[in-house]
mmCIF file of C-alpha atoms and ligand atoms in Angstrom:
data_model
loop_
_atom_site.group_PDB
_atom_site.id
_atom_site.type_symbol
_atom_site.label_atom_id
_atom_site.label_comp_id
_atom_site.label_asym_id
_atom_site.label_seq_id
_atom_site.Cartn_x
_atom_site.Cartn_y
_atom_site.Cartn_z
ATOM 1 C CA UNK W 1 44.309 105.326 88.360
ATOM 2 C CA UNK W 2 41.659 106.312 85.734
ATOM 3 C CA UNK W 3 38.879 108.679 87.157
ATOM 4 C CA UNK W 4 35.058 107.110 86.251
ATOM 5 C CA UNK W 5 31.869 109.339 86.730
ATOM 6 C CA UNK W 6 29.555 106.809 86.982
ATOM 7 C CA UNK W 7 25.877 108.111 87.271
ATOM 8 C CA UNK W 8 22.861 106.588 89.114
ATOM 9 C CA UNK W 9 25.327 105.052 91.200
ATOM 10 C CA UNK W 10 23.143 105.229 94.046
ATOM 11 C CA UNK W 11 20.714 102.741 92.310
ATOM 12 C CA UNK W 12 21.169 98.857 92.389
ATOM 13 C CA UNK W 13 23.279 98.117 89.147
ATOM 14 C CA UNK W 14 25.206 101.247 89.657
ATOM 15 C CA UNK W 15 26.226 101.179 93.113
ATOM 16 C CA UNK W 16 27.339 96.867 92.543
ATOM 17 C CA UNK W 17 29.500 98.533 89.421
ATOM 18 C CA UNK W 18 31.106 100.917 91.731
ATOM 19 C CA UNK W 19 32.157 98.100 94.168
ATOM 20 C CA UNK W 20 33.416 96.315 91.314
ATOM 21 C CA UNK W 21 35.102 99.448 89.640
ATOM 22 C CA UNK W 22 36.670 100.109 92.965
ATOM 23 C CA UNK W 23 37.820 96.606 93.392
ATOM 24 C CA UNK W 24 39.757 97.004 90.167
ATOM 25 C CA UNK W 25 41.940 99.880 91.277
ATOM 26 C CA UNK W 26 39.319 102.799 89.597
ATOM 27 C CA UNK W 27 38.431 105.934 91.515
ATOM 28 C CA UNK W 28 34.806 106.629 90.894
ATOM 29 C CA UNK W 29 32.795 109.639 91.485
ATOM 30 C CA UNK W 30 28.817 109.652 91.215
ATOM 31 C CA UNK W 31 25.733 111.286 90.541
ATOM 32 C CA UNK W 32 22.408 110.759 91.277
ATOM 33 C CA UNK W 33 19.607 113.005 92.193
ATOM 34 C CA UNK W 34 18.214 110.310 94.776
ATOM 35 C CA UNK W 35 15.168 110.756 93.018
ATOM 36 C CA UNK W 36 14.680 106.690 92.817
ATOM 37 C CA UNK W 37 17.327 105.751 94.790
ATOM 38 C CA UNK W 38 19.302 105.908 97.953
ATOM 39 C CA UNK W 39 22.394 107.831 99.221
ATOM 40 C CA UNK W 40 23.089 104.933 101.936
ATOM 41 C CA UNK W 41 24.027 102.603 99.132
ATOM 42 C CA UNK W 42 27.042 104.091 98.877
ATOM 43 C CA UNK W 43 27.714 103.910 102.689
ATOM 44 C CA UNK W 44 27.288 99.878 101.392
ATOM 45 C CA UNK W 45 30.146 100.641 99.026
ATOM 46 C CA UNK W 46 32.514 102.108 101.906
ATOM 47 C CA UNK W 47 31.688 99.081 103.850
ATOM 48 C CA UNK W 48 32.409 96.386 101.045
ATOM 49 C CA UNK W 49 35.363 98.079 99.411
ATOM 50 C CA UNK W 50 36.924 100.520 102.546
ATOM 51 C CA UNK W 51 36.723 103.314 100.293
ATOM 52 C CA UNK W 52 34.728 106.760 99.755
ATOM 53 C CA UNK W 53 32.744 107.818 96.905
ATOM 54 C CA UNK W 54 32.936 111.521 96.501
ATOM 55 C CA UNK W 55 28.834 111.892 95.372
ATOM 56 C CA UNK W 56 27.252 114.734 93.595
ATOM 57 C CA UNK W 57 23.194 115.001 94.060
ATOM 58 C CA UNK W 58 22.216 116.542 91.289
ATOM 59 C CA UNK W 59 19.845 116.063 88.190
ATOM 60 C CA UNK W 60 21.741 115.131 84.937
ATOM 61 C CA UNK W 61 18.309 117.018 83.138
ATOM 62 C CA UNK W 62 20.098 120.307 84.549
ATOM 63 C CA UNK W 63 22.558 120.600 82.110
ATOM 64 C CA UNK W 64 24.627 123.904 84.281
ATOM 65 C CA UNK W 65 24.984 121.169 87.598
ATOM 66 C CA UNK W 66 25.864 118.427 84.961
ATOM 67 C CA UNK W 67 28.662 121.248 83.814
ATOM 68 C CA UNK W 68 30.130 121.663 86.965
ATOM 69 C CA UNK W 69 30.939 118.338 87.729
ATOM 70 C CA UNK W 70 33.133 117.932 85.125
ATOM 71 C CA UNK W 71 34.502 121.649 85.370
ATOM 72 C CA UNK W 72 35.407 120.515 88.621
ATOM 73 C CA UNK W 73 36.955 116.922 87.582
ATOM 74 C CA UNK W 74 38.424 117.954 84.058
ATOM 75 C CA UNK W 75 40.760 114.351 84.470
ATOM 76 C CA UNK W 76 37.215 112.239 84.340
ATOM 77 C CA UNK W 77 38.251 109.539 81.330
ATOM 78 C CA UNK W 78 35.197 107.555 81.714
ATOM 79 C CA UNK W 79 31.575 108.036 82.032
ATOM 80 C CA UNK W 80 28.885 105.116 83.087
ATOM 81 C CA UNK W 81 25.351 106.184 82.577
ATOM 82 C CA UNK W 82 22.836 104.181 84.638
ATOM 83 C CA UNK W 83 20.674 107.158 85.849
ATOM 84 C CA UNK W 84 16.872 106.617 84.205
ATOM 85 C CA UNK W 85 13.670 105.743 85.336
ATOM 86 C CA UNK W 86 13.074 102.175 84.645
ATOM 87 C CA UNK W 87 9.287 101.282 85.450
ATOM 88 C CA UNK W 88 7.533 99.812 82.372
ATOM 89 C CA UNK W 89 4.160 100.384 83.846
ATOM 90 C CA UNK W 90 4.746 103.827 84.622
ATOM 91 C CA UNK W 91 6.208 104.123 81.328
ATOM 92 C CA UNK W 92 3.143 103.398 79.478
ATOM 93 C CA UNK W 93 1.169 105.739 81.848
ATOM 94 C CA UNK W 94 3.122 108.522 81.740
ATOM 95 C CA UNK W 95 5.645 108.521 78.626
ATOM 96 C CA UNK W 96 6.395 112.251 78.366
ATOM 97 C CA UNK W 97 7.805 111.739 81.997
ATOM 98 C CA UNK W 98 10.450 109.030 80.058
ATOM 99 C CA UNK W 99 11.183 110.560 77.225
ATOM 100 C CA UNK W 100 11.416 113.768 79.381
ATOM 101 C CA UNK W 101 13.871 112.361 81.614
ATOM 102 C CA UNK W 102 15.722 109.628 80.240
ATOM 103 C CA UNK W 103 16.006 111.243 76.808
ATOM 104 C CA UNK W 104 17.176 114.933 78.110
ATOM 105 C CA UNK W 105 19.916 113.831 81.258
ATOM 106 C CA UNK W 106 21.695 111.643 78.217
ATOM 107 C CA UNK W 107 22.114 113.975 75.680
ATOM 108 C CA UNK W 108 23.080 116.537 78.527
ATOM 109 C CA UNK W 109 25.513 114.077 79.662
ATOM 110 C CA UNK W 110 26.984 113.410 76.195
ATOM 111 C CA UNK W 111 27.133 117.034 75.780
ATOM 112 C CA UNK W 112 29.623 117.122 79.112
ATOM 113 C CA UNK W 113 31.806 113.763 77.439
ATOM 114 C CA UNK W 114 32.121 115.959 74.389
ATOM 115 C CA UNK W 115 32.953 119.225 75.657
ATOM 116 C CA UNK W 116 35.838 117.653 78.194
ATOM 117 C CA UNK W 117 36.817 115.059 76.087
ATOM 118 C CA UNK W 118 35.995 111.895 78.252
ATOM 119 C CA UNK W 119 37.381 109.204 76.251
ATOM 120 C CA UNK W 120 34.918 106.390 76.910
ATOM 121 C CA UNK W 121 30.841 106.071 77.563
ATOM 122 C CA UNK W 122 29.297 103.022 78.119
ATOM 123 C CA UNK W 123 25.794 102.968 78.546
ATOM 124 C CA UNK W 124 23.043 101.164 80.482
ATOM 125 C CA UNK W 125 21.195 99.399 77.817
ATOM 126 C CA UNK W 126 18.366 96.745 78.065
ATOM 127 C CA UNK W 127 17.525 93.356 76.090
ATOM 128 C CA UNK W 128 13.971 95.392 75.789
ATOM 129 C CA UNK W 129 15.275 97.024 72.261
ATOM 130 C CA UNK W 130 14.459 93.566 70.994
ATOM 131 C CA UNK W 131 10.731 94.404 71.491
ATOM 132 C CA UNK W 132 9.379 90.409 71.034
ATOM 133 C CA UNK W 133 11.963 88.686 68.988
ATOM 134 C CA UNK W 134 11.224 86.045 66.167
ATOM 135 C CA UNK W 135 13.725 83.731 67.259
ATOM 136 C CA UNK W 136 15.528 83.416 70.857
ATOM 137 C CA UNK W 137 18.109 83.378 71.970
ATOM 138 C CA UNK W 138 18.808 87.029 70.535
ATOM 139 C CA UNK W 139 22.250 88.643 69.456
ATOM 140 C CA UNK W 140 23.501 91.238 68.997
ATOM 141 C CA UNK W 141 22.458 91.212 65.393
ATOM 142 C CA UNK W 142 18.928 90.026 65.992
ATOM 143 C CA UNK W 143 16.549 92.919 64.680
ATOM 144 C CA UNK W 144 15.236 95.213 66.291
ATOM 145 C CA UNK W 145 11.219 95.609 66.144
ATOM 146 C CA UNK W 146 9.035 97.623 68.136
ATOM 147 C CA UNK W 147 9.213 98.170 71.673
ATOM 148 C CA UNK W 148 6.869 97.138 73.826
ATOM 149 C CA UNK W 149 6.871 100.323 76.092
ATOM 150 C CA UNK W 150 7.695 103.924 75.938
ATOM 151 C CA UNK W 151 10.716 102.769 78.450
ATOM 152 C CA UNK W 152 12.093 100.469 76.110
ATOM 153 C CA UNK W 153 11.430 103.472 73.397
ATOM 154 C CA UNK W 154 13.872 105.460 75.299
ATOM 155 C CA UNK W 155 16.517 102.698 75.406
ATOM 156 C CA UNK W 156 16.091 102.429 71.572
ATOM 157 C CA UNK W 157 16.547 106.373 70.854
ATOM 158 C CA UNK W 158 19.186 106.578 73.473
ATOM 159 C CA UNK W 159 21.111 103.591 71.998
ATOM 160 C CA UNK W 160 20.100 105.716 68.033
ATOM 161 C CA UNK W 161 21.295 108.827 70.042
ATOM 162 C CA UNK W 162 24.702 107.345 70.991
ATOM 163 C CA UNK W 163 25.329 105.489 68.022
ATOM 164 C CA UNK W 164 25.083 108.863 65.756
ATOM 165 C CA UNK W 165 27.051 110.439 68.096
ATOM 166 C CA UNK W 166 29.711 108.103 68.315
ATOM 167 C CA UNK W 167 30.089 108.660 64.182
ATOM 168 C CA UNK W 168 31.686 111.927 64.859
ATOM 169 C CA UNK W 169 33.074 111.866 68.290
ATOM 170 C CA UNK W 170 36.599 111.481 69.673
ATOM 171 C CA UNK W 171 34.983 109.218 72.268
ATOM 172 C CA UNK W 172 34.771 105.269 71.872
ATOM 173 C CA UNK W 173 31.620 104.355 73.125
ATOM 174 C CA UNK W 174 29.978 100.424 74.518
ATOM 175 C CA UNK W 175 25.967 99.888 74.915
ATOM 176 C CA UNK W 176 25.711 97.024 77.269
ATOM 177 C CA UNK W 177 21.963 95.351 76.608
ATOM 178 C CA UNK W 178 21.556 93.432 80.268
ATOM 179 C CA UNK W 179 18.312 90.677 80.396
ATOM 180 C CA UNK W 180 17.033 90.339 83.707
ATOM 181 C CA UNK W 181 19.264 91.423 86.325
ATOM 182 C CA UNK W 182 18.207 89.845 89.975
ATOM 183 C CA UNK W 183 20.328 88.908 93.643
ATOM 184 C CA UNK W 184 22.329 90.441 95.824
ATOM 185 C CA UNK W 185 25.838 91.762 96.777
ATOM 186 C CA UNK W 186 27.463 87.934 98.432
ATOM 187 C CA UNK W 187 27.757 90.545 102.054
ATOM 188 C CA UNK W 188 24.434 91.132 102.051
ATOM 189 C CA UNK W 189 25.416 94.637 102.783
ATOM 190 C CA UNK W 190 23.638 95.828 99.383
ATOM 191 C CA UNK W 191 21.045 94.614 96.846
ATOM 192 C CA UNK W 192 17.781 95.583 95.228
ATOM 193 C CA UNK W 193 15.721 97.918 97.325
ATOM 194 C CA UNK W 194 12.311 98.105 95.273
ATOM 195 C CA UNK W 195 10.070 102.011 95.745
ATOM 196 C CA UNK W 196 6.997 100.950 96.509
ATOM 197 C CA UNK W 197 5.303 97.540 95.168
ATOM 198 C CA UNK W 198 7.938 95.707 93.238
ATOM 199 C CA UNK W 199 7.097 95.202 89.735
ATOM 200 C CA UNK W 200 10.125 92.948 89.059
ATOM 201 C CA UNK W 201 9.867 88.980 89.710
ATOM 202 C CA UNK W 202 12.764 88.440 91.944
ATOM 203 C CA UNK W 203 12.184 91.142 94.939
ATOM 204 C CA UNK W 204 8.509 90.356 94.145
ATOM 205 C CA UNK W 205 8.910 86.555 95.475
ATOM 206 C CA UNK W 206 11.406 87.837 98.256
ATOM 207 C CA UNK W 207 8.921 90.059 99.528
ATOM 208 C CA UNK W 208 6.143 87.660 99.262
ATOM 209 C CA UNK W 209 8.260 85.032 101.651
ATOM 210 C CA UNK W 210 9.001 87.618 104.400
ATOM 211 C CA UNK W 211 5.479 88.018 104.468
ATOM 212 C CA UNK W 212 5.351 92.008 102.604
ATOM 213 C CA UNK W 213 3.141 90.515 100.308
ATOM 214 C CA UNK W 214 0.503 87.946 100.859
ATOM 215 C CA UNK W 215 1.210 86.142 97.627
ATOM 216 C CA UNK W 216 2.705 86.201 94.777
ATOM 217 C CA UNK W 217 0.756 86.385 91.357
ATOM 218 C CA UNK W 218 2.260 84.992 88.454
ATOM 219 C CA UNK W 219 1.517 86.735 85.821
ATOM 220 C CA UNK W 220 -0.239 84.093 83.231
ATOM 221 C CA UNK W 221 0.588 80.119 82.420
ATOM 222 C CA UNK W 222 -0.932 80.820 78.722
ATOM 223 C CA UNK W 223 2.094 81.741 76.840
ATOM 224 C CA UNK W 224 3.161 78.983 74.383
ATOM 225 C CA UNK W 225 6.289 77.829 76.627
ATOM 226 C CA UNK W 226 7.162 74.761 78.238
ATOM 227 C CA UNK W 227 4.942 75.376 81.180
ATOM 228 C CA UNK W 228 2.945 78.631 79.996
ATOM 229 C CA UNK W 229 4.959 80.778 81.854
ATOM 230 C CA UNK W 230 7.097 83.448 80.465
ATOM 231 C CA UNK W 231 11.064 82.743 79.305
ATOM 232 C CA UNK W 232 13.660 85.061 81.044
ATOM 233 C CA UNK W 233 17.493 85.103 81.843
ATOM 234 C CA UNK W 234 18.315 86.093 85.242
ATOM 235 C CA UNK W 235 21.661 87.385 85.823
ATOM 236 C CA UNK W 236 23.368 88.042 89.218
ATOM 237 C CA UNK W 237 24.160 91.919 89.621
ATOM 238 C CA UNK W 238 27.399 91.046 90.570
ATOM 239 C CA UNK W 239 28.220 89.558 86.952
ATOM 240 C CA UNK W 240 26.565 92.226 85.474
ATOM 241 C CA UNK W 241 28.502 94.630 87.501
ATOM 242 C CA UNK W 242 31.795 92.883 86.444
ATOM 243 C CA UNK W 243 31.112 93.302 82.672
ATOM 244 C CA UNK W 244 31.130 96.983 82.905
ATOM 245 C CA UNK W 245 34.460 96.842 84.128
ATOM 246 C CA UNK W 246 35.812 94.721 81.230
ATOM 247 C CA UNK W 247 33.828 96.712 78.916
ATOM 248 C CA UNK W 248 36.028 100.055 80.176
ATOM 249 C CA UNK W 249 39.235 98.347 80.493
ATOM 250 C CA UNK W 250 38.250 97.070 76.405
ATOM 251 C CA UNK W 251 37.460 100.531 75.387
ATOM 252 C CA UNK W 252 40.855 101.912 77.452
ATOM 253 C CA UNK W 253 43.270 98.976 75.807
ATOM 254 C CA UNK W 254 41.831 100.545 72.329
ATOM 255 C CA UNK W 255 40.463 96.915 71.334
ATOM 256 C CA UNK W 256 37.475 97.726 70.232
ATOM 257 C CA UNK W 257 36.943 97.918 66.168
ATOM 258 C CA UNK W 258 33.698 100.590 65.974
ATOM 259 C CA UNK W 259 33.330 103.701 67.634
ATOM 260 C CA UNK W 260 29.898 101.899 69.670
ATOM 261 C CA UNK W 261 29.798 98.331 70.143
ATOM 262 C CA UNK W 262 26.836 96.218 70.962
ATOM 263 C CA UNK W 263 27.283 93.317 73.922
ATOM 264 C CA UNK W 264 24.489 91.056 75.552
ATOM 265 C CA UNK W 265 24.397 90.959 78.963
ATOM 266 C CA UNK W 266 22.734 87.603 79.968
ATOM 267 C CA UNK W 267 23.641 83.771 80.907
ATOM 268 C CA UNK W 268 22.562 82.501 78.073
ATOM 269 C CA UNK W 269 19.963 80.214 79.582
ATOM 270 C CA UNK W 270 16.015 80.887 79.705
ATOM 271 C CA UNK W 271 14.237 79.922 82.817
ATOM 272 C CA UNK W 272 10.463 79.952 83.294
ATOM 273 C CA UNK W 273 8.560 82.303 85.817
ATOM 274 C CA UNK W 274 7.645 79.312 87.398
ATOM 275 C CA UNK W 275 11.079 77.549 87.352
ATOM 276 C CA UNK W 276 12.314 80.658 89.004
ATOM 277 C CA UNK W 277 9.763 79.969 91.993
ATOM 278 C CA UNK W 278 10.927 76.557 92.053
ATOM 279 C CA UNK W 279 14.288 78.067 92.342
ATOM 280 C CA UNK W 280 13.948 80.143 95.044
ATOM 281 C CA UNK W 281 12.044 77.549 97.213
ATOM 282 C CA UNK W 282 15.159 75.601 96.708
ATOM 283 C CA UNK W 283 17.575 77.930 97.768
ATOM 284 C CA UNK W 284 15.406 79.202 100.937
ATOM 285 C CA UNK W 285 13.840 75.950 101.745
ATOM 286 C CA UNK W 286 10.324 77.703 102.236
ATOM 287 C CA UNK W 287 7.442 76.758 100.233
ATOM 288 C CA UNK W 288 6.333 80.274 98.604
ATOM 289 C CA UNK W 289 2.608 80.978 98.297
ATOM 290 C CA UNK W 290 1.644 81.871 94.652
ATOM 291 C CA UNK W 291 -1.273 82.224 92.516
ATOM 292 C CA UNK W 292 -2.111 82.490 89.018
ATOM 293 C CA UNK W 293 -2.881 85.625 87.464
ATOM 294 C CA UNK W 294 -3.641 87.181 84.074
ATOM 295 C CA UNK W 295 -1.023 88.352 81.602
ATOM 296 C CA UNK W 296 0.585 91.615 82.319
ATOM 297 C CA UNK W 297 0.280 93.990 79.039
ATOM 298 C CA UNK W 298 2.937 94.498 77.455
ATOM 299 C CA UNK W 299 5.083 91.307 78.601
ATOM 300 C CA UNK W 300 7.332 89.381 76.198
ATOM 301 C CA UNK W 301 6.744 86.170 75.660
ATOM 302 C CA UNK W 302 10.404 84.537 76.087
ATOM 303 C CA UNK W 303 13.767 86.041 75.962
ATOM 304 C CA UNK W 304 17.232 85.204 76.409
ATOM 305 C CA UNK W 305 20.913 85.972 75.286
ATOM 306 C CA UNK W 306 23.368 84.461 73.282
ATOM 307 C CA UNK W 307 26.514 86.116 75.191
ATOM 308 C CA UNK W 308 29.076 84.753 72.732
ATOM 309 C CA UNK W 309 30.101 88.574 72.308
ATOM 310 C CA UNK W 310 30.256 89.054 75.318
ATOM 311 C CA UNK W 311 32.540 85.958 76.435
ATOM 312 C CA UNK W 312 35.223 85.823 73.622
ATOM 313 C CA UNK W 313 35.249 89.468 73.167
ATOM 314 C CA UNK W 314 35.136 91.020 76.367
ATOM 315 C CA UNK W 315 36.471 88.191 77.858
ATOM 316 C CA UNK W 316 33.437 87.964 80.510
ATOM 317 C CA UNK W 317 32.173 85.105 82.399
ATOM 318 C CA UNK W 318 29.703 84.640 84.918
ATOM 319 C CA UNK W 319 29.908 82.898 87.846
ATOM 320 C CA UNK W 320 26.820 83.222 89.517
ATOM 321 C CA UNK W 321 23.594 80.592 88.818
ATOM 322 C CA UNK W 322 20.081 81.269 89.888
ATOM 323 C CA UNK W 323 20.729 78.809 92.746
ATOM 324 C CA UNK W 324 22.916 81.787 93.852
ATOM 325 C CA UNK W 325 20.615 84.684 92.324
ATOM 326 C CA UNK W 326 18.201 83.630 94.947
ATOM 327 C CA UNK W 327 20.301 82.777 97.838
ATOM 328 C CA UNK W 328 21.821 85.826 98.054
ATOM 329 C CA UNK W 329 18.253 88.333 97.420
ATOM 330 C CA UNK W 330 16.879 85.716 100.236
ATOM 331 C CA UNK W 331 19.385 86.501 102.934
ATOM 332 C CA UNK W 332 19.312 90.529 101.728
ATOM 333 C CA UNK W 333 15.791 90.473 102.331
ATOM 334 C CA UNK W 334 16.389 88.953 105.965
ATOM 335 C CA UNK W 335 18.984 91.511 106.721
ATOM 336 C CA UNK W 336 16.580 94.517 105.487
ATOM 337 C CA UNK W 337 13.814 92.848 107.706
ATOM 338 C CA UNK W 338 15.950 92.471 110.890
ATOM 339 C CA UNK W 339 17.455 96.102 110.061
ATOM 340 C CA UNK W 340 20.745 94.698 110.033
ATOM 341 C CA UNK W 341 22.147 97.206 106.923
ATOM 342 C CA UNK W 342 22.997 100.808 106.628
ATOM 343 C CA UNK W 343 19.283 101.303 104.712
ATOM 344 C CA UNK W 344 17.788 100.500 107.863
ATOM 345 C CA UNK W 345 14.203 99.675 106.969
HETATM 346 C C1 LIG D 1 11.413 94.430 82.015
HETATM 347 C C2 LIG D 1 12.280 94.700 80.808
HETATM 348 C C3 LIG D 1 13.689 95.025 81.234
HETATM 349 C C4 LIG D 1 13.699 96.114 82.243
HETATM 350 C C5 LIG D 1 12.867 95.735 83.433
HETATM 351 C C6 LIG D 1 12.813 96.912 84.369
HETATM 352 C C7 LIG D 1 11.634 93.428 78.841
HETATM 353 C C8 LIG D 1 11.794 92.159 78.075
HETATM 354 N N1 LIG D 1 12.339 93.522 79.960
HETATM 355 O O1 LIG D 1 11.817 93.203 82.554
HETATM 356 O O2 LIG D 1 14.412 95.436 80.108
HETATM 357 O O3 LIG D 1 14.999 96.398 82.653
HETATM 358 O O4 LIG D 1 11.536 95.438 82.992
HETATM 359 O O5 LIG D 1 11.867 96.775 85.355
HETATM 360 O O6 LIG D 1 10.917 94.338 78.481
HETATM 361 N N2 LIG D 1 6.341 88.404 87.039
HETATM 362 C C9 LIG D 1 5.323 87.750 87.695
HETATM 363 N N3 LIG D 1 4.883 88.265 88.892
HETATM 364 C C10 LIG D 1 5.424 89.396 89.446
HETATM 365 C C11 LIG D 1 6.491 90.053 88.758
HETATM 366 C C12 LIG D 1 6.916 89.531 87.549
HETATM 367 O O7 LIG D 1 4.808 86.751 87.222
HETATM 368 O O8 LIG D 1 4.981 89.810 90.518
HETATM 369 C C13 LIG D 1 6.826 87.857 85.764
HETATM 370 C C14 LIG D 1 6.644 88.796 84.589
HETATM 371 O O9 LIG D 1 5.381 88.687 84.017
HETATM 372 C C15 LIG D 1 7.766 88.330 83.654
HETATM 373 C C16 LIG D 1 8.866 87.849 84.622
HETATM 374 O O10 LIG D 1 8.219 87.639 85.868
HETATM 375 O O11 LIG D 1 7.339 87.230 82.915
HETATM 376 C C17 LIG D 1 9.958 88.890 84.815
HETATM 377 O O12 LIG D 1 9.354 90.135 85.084
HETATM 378 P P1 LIG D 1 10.177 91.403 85.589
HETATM 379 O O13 LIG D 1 11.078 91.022 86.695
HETATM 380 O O14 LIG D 1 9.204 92.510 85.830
HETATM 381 O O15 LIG D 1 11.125 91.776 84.381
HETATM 382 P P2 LIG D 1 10.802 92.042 82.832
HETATM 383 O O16 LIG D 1 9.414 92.484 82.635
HETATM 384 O O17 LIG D 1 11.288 90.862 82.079
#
């Protein structure tokens, strides 16, 4: 059984890639400072799966605690790193706080792979390195052009920062470049638990139905798409999860060609912010109250993924549509409201 240190597994992709990791016969340990997340998701986990997570609280920007992990779990063969702050607002407010922390826990990490010779790193990408692409849907070859944020800055120099690394390292090494990843765990036992205000569209429109927020504002219908509201491809956690399984099991069956390889991480399809509301009203049967708002700086216009790579390479599929995106953050959002999971609020 390979050992995995997978951190920020306490946050919402990285505790739903633990359940899946487990589910494939891997023992996983974790880190996460709880800074932005909670240590009850990975009570969730023991629920789902029946098994324990040994966890380590600690901040990866502390290179010494970082150390000891490993010194303590020299057999680690694979590392997942989720652990960053991921807030584009906050991003633009406060970059030296991104670049600070998102910047300084990877190359301590790396540092850690190198020195105990963990074998494979695959890394928690985003389709933000694009920036606002001339043509959609993007590939993996698609150029990259400016970011639109100092957080998507810090996924370009961490993805730079990896890729010079894996030129002279014994490691083999995957950057997975997810779109917009939305829903819940099918239990409803774990899902997206927003600090604060949520910022992102799905637990946004969840929140406004429960009656958290009064309504939703879209942010502008003057973008040049089919209904003026911005392109995005939602994809369930759970398939997103599943990919960074198959991207460890590629790296550990030696199939990869290049030291770092490049995948997409989306459905391939583009739905409107609109369409998405449509969506949801669908899947819950409630009418959603919405109104429209100005643009929100530093939005893209329309992305989505070709995930050719990512089928006939990796061999992923996803089996999740937006029908069930929505289905499954609606009954989450229930459960969190009637208390009814281990987060209890
Ligand atoms: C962005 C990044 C993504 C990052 C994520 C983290 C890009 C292209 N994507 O996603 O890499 O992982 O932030 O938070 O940079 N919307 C509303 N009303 C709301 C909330 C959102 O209309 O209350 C709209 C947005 O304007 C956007 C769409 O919904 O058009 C999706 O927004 P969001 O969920 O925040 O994700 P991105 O901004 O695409």
């Amino acid at each position: 059984m390979s050992k995995i240190v997978v951190t920020g597994g306490c946050g919402y992709i990285g505790s739903h890639t633990i359940i899946d990791l487990i589910e494939n016969g891997y023992e996983v340990i974790c880190i996460d400072n709880n800074s932005r997340s909670h240590a009850a998701a990975l009570q969730a986990v023991t629920e789902i799966t029946g098994k324990s997570v040994k966890h380590y609280k600690i901040d990866l920007c502390n290179y010494d605690d970082t150390y000891a992990v490993f010194e303590e779990h020299p057999d680690i063969s694979g590392a997942i790193h989720f652990a960053a702050y991921k807030a584009v607002g906050e991003s633009v407010e406060n970059p030296l706080l991104y670049f600070d922390n998102n910047l300084q826990s990877l190359v301590n990490l790396l540092k850690c792979i190198d020195e105990f010779g963990v074998s494979h790193f695959v890394f928690s990408s985003s389709c933000t390195v694009y920036g606002n692409p001339d043509q959609i849907p993007v590939t993996e070859a698609t150029p990259i052009k400016r970011a639109e944020s100092p957080y998507g800055s810090t996924k370009q120099i961490s993805e730079q920062i990896i890729q010079d690394y894996a030129r002279n390292s014994a490691a083999t090494h995957i950057l997975l470049r997810y779109f917009n990843p939305a829903g819940a765990h099918p239990s409803a036992l774990l899902g997206e638990l927003p600090l604060g205000k949520p910022q992102n569209l799905v637990p946004a429109i969840t929140q406004t139905a429960i009656g958290k927020i009064d309504k939703l504002l879209v942010h502008g219908t003057d973008y040049p798409t089919r209904d003026g509201s911005c392109i995005r491809d939602y994809i369930h956690v759970c398939d997103l999860a599943h990919a960074h399984t198959l991207a460890l099991r590629y790296l550990e069956e030696e199939k990869n060609k290049e030291a770092c390889e490049v995948f997409n991480l989306g459905t391939g399809t583009g739905n409107t912010v609109l369409e998405a509301i449509s969506a949801f009203e669908q899947a819950s049967g409630l009418p959603l109250r919405y109104e429209i708002g100005p643009r929100r700086p530093g939005d893209v216009i329309a992305i989505y993924a070709n995930n050719d790579r990512a089928r006939s390479v990796l061999g992923w599929q996803t089996r999740y549509t937006l029908n069930d995106i929505m289905s499954t953050a609606w009954t989450w959002e229930q459960k969190l409201r009637d208390k009814k999971t281990v987060f209890g609020a």
